[in-house]
Coordinates of C-alpha atoms and ligand atoms in Angstrom, one line a residue:
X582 CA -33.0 -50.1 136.6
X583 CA -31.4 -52.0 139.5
X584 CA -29.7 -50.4 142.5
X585 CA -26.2 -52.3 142.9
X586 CA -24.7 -52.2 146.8
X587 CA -22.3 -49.4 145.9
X588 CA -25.1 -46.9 145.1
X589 CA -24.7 -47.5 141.4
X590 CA -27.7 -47.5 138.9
X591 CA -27.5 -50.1 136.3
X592 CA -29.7 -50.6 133.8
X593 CA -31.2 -54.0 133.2
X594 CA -33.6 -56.7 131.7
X595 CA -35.4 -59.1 133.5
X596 CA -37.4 -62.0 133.4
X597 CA -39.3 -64.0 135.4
X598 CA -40.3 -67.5 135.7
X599 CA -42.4 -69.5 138.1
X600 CA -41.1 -72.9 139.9
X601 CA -44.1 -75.4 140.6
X602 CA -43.9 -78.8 142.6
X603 CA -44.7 -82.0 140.5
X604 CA -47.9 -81.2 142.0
X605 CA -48.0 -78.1 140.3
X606 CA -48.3 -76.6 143.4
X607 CA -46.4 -72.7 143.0
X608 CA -43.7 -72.6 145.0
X609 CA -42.2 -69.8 144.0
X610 CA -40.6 -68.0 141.2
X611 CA -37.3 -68.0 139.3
X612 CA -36.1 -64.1 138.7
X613 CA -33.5 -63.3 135.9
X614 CA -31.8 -59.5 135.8
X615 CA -29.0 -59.3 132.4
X616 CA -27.2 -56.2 133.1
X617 CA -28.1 -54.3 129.9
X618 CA -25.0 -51.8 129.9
X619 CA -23.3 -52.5 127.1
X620 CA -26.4 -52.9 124.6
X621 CA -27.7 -49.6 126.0
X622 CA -24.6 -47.8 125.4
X623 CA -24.4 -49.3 122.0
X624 CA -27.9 -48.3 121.1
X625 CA -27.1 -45.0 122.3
X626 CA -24.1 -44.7 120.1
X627 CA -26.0 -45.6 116.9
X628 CA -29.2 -43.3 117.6
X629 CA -26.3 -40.4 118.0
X630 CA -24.7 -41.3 114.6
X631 CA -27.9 -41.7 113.5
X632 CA -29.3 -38.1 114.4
X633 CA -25.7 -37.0 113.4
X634 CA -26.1 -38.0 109.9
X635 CA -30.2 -36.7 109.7
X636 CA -28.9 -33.3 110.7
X637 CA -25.5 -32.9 108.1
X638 CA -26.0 -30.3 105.7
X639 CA -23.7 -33.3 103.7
X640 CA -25.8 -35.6 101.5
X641 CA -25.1 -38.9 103.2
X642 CA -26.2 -42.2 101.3
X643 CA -25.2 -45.5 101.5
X644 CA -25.4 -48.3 99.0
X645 CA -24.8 -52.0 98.3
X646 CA -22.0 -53.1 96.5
X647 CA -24.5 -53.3 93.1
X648 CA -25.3 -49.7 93.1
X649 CA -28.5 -49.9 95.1
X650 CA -29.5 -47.4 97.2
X651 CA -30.2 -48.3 101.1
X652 CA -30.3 -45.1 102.9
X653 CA -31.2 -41.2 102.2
X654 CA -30.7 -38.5 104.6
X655 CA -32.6 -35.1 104.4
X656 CA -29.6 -33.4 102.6
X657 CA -30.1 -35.8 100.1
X658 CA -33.6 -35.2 99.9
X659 CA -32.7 -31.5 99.7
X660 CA -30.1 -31.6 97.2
X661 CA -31.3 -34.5 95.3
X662 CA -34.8 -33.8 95.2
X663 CA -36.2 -36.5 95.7
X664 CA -37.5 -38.5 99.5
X665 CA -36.4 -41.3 100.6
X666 CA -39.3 -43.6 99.7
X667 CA -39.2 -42.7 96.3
X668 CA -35.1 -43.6 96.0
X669 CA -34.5 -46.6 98.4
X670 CA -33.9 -49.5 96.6
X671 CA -33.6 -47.8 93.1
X672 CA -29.9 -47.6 91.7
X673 CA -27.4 -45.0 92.3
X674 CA -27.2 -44.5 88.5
X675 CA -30.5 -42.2 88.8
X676 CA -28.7 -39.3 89.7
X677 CA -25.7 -39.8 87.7
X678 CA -25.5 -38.7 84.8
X679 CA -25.3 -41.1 81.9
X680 CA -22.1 -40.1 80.4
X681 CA -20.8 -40.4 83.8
X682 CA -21.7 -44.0 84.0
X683 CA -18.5 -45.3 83.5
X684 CA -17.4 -43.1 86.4
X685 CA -19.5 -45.4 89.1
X686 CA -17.8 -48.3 87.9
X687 CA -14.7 -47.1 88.3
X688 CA -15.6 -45.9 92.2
X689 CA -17.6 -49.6 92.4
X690 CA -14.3 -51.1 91.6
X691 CA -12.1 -49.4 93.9
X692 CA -14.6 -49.8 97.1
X693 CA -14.2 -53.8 96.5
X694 CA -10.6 -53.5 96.5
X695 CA -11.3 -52.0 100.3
X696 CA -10.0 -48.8 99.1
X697 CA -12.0 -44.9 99.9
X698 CA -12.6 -42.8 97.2
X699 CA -11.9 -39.1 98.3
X700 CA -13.3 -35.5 97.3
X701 CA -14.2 -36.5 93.9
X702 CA -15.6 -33.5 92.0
X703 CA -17.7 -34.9 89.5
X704 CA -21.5 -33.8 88.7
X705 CA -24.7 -35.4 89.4
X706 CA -28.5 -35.4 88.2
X707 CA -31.4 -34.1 90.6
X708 CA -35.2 -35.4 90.2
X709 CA -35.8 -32.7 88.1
X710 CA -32.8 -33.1 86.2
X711 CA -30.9 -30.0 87.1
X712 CA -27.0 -30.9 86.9
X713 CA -25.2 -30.2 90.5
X714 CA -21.9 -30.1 91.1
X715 CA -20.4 -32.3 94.0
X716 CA -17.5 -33.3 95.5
X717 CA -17.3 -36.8 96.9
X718 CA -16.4 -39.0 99.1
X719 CA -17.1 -42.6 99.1
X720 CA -15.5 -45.4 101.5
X721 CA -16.2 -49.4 101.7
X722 CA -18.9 -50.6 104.5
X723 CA -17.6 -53.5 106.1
X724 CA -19.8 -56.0 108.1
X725 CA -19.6 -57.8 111.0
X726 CA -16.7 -60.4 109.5
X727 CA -14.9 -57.5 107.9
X728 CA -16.6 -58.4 104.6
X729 CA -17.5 -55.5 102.1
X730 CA -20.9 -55.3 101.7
X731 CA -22.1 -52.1 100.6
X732 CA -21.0 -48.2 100.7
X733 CA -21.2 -44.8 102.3
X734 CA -21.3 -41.6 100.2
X735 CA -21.0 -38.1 101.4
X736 CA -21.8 -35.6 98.7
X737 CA -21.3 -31.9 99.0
X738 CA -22.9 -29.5 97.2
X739 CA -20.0 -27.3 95.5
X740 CA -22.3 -25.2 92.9
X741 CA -21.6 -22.1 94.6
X742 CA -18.0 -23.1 95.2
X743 CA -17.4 -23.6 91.7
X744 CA -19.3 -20.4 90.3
X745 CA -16.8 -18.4 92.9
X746 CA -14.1 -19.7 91.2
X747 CA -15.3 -18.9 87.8
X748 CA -15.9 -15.6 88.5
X749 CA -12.2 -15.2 90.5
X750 CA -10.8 -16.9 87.2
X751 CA -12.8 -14.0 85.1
X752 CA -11.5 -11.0 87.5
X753 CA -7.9 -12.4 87.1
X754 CA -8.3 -12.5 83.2
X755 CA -10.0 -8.9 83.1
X756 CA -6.7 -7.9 85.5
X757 CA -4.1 -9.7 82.9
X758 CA -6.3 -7.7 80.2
X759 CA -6.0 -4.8 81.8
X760 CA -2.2 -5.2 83.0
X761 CA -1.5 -5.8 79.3
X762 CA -3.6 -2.7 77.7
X763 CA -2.2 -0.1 80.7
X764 CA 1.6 -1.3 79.7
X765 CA 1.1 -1.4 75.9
X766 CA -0.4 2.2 75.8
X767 CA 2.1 3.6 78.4
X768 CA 4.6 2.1 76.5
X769 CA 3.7 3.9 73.1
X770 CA 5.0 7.3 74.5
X771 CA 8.1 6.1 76.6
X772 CA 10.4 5.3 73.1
X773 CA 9.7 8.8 71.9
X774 CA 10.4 10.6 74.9
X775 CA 13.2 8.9 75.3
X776 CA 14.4 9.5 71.5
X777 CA 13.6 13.2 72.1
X778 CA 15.6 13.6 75.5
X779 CA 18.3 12.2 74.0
X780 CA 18.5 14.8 71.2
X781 CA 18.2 17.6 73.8
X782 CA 20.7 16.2 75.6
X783 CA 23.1 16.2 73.2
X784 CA 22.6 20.1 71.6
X785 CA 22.9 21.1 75.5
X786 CA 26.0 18.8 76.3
X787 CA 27.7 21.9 77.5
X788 CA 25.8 23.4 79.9
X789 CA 26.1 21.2 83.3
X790 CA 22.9 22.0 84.8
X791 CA 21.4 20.6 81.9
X792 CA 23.5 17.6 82.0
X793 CA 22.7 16.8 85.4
X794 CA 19.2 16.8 84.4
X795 CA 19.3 14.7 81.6
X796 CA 21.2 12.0 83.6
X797 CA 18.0 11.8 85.9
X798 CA 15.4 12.0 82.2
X799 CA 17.4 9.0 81.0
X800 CA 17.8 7.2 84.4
X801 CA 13.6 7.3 85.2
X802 CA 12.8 6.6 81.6
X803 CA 14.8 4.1 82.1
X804 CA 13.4 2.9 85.1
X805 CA 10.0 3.4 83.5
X806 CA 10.6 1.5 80.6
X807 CA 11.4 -1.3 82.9
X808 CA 8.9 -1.0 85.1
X809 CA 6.2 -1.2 81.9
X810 CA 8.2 -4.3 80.4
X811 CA 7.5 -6.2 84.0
X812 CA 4.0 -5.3 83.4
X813 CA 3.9 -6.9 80.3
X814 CA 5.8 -9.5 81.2
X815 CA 3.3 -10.4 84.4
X816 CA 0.0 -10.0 81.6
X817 CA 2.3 -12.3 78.8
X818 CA 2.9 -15.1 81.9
X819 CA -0.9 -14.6 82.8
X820 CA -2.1 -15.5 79.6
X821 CA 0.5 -18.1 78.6
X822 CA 2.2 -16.1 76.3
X823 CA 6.0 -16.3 78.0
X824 CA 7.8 -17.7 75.2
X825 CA 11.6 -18.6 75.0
X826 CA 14.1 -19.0 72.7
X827 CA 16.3 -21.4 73.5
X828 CA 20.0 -22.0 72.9
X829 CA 22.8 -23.7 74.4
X830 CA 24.8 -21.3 76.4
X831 CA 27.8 -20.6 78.7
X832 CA 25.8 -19.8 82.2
X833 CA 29.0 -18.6 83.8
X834 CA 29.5 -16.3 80.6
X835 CA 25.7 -14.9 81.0
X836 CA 26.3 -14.0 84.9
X837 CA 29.5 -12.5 84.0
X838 CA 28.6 -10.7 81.7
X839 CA 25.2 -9.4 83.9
X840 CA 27.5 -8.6 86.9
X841 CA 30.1 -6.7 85.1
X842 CA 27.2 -4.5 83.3
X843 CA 25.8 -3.9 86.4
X844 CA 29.4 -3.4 88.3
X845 CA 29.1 0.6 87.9
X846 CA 25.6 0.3 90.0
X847 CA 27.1 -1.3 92.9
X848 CA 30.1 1.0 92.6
X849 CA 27.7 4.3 92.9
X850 CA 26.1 2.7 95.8
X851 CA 29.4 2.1 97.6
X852 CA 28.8 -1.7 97.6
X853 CA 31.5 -4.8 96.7
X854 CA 30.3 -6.2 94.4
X855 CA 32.5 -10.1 94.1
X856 CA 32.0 -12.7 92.0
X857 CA 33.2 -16.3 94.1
X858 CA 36.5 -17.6 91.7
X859 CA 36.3 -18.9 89.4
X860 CA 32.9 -18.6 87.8
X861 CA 33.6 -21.4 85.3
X862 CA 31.7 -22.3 82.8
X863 CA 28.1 -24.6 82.5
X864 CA 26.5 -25.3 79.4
X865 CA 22.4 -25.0 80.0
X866 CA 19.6 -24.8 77.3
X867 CA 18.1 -21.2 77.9
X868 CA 17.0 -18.1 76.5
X869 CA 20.0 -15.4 76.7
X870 CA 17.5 -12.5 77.0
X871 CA 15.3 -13.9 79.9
X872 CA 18.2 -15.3 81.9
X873 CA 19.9 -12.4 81.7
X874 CA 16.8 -10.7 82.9
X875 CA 16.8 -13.0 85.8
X876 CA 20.2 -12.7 86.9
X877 CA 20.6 -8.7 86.3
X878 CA 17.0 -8.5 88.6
X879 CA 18.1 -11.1 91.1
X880 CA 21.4 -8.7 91.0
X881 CA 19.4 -5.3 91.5
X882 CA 17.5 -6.5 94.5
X883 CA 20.7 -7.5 96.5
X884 CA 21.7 -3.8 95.3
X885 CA 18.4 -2.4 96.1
X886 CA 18.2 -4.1 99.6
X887 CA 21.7 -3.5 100.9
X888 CA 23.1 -0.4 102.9
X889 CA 26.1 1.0 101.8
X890 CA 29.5 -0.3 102.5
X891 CA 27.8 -4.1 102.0
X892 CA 28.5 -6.7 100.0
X893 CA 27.1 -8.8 97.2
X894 CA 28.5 -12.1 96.1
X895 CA 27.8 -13.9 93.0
X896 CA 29.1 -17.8 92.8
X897 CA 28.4 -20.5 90.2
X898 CA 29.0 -24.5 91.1
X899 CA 28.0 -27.8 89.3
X900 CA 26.1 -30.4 91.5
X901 CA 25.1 -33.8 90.1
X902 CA 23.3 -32.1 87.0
X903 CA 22.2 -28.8 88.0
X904 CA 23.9 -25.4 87.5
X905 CA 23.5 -23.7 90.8
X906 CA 24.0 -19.6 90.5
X907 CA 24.2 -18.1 93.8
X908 CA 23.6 -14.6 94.3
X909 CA 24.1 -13.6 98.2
X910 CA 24.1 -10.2 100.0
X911 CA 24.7 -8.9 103.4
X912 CA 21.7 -6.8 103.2
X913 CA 18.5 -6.3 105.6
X914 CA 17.1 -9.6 104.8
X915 CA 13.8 -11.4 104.8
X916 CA 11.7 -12.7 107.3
X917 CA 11.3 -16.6 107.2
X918 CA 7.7 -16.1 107.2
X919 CA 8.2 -14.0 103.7
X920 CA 11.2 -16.6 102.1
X921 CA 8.7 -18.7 99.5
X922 CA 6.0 -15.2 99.4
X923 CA 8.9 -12.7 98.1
X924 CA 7.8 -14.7 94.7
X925 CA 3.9 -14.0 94.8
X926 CA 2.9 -11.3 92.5
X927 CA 3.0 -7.8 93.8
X928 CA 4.8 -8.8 97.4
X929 CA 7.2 -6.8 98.8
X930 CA 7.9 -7.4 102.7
X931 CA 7.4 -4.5 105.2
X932 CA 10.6 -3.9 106.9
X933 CA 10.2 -1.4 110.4
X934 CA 13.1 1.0 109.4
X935 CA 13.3 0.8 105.5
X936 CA 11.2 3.9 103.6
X937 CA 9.9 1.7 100.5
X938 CA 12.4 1.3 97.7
X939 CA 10.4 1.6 94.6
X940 CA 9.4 -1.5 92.6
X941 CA 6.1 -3.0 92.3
X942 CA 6.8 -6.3 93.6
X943 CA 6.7 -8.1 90.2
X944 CA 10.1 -8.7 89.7
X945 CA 10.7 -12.3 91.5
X946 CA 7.5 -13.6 90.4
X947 CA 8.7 -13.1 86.8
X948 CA 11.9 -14.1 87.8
X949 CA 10.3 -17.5 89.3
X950 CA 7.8 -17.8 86.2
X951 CA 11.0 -17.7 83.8
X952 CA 13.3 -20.2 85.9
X953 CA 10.3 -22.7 86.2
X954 CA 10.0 -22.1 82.2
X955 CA 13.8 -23.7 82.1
X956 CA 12.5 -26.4 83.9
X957 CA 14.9 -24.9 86.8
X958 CA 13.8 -23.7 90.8
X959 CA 14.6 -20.8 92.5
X960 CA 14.5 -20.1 96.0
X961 CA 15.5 -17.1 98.6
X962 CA 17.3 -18.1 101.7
X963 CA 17.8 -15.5 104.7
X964 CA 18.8 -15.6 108.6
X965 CA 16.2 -13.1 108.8
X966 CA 15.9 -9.5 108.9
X967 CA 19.2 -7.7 109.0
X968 CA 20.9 -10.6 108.2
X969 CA 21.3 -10.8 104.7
X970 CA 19.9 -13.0 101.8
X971 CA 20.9 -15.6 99.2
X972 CA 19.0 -16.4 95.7
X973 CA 19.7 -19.6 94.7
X974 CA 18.9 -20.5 91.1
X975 CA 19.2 -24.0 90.2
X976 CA 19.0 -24.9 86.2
X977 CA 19.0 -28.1 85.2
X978 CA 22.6 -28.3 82.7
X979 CA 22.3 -29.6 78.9
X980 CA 24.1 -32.2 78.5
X981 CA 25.8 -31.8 75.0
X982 CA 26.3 -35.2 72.6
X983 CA 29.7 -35.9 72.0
Ligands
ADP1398 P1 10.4 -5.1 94.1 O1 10.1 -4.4 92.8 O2 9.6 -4.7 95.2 O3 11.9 -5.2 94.4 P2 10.6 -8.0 93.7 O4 9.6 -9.0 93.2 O5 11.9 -7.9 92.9 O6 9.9 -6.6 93.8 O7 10.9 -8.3 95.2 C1 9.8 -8.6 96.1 C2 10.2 -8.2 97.5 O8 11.2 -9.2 98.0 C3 10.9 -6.9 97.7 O9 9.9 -5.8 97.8 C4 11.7 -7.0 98.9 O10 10.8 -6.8 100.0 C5 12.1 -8.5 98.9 N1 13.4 -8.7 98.4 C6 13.8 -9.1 97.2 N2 15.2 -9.2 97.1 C7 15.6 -9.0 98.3 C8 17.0 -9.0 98.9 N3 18.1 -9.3 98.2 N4 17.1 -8.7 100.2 C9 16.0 -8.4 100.9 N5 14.7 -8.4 100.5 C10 14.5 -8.7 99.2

C-alpha cells in the first residue's frame, strides 16, 4: 500500500531493480510502484460473485457449448447428488434424462443463436437416479471478444412446487365433485315441492292469506331452483362439461325478449327499465338457452344493485364484427379494484352501506365462462362506488353465406 500526498491509500505492486556502473559497481536501484486499483477491485468483484453463486440455494452450472460440464456449485451437489470432482468435465446429458435428450439440443441450439432460455420446467436425473423436477434457466457465456463459448444454468428445485399444485388441483376436483353431488341431491326434492305448492295453491286460490303465501313458496322455490342450477352449472364448467347448442340467432330478438320477461321485476322495484332504440337486429352463432341466461343474469344484477327510482339501460350496436350488448345501470357501482374480480367464482364486493343481497357470487363467473364459450368477452365498467355500472358483452357476429 502506498500513501499518495492527499492522504489516500492506494494499493500497489512493485518491483525493484538494481543500476550498476559498467564497472558493476551498485549505484543504486531502479524502484517500480503499478497502482494495482483496478485489478484489485476486479478480483474483488469476481470472489463476490464467486461466493454469491457457492451460497445460492439455485443449482448453478456452467457448460461449454458441447455439453460439458465446467463448474458445480454446492446446490448442485445437493440437488444433483453428485461433487464436483466427480461431474466436471462429464456431459450435461448425465442428469438428463434420455428421453429428454432431444430437449438439450434444442436449448444447445438456441444459446448459439445468442439467445437465454428461461424457466424451463422440464425434469432431470440425480446420481442415484431419482427424477427431480426443475425449472430452468440457461443464458449464452460470452468471452472476452463477445464470442459464445459456453453456458450458465440455474436450476431450481420445483418438486415441492409441483406436488402443491397437484394436491390444489385434487382439492378443486373434490370441490367440483362435491358442488355437483350437493346440487344434484338438493335438486331431487325442489321439482316436487314445487309440483305440490302449486296444487295447494290452486284448491286455496280463494282465501288471500293463502295466496299471499303461495306467491312467496313459488318466488323462493324459484329462487332456489336457480340458485341449485348455478351450482351445477359452476361443477359442469369445472369439469368441462359446459356444452352448447348452437344456432344462428337474432341477438337483438334474444335481449328483447330477456328484458321484456324481466320488465315486471324492474316495475316491482320501482326501476326504468329502457332499452336504447332501436335494438336492431345481429345474427351471432349461440346457444338460445345460455345467452339468455347471460343476458336475464347480467339484467338481475343491475336490478339487484340499484335503489329504487334508478335506471337500467339495455343497448345493442354493431362494431367492425362484434355484437356489442350493453347493459348499464345507475346503481351503487363497483370499485375499480373489483371491475375484472366481480367474475372470480364466489366474489361479491363489500359495499359500506348495502346489507348483502343474496346470491352466491357465481353468477358472473358463469356468465364469463359462457361468453368465453361463444368465443365472445365480457367486461364490467364502473365510475366507482355509487356511480353506477355497465356490462359490456361483446360476441363475435356470424357472418351468414349469401
Ligand atoms: P351475486 O349472486 O352475488 O349477485 P354475481 O356473480 O352475479 O353474484 O355478482 C358478483 C358480485 O358483483 C356481486 O355480489 C356484486 O357485488 C357485484 N355486481 C354484479 N353486478 C353488479 C351491478 N350491476 N352493480 C354493482 N355491483 C354488481
Amino acid at each position: 500500500m502506498l500513501l499518495a500526498g492527499d492522504g489516500r491509500e492506494i494499493p500497489i505492486d512493485n518491483g525493484a531493480a538494481p543500476i550498476r556502473l559498467s564497472d558493476g559497481e551498485l549505484f543504486g536501484v531502479v524502484l517500480v510502484f503499478r497502482d494495482a486499483t483496478e485489478q484489485r477491485q476486479s478480483a474483488h468483484a469476481r470472489a463476490w460473485l464467486a461466493s454469491i453463486i457457492q451460497s445460492s440455494n439455485d443449482a448453478v452450472i456452467s457448460k461449454t457449448l458441447d455439453g460439458k460440464i465446467t463448474s458445480w456449485n454446492p446446490a448442485a451437489t445437493r440437488l444433483f447428488g453428485y461433487t464436483p470432482e466427480e461431474i466436471i468435465g462429464q456431459p450435461i446429458t448425465k442428469i438428463i434424462p434420455t428421453e429428454l435428450h432431444d430437449e438439450e439440443e434444442y436449448v444447445l441450439a438456441r444459446l448459439r443463436r445468442g439467445e437465454q432460455v428461461n424457466h424451463f420446467e422440464t425434469m432431470r436425473l440425480t446420481k442415484n437416479g431419482k427424477r427431480v423436477e426443475v425449472s430452468l434457466t440457461v443464458s449464452p457465456i460470452r468471452n472476452d471478444d463477445g464470442e459464445i463459448v459456453g453456458a450458465s444454468k440455474i436450476a431450481r428445485d420445483i418438486t415441492e412446487r409441483k406436488q402443491t399444485e397437484q394436491i390444489l388441483r385434487e382439492a378443486d376436483q373434490r370441490k367440483d365433485e362435491f358442488l355437483a353431488t350437493v346440487a344434484h341431491e338438493m335438486r331431487g326434492p325442489l321439482a316436487p315441492l314445487r309440483h305440490a305448492a302449486a296444487i295447494v295453491c290452486r284448491a286455496e286460490h280463494a282465501r288471500p292469506e293463502v295466496q299471499k303465501a303461495c306467491g312467496i313458496i313459488d318466488r323462493q322455490l324459484g329462487q332456489l331452483a336457480r340458485l341449485v342450477d348455478d351450482l351445477l352449472d359452476v361443477s359442469r364448467a369445472g369439469t368441462g362439461k359446459l356444452h352448447l347448442n348452437k344456432e344462428a340467432l337474432d341477438l337483438g330478438e334474444l335481449v328483447d325478449n330477456v328484458q321484456s320477461s324481466l320488465r315486471s321485476q324492474f316495475e316491482a322495484s320501482h326501476q326504468e327499465l329502457v332499452v336504447a332504440s332501436p335494438v336492431g337486429s345481429a345474427y351471432v352463432l349461440g346457444d338460445r338457452i345460455r345467452l339468455t341466461q347471460v343476458f336475464a343474469n347480467l339484467l338481475q344484477n343491475a336490478n339487484k344493485y340499484t335503489p329504487k327510482g334508478g335506471r337500467v339501460t339495455v343497448a345493442l350496436r354493431q362494431e367492425q364484427k362484434d355484437a356489442v350488448v350493453i347493459i348499464s345501470d345507475t346503481g351503487i357501482g363497483i370499485p375499480a379494484a373489483m371491475l375484472d374480480r366481480v367474475f372470480d367464482l364466489f366474489a361479491q364486493v363489500e359495499h359500506s352501506h348495502e346489507r348483502t343481497r343474496g346470491g352466491l357470487g357465481i353468477g358472473l363467473n358463469i356468465a364469463k365462462r359462457l361468453v368465453e364459450l361463444h368465443d365472445g368477452h365480457i367486461e364490467a365498467r364502473s365510475e366507482g362506488e355509487g356511480r353506477g355500472s355497465a356490462f359490456v358483452v361483446r360476441l363475435p357476429m356470424f357472418e351468414r353465406e349469401e
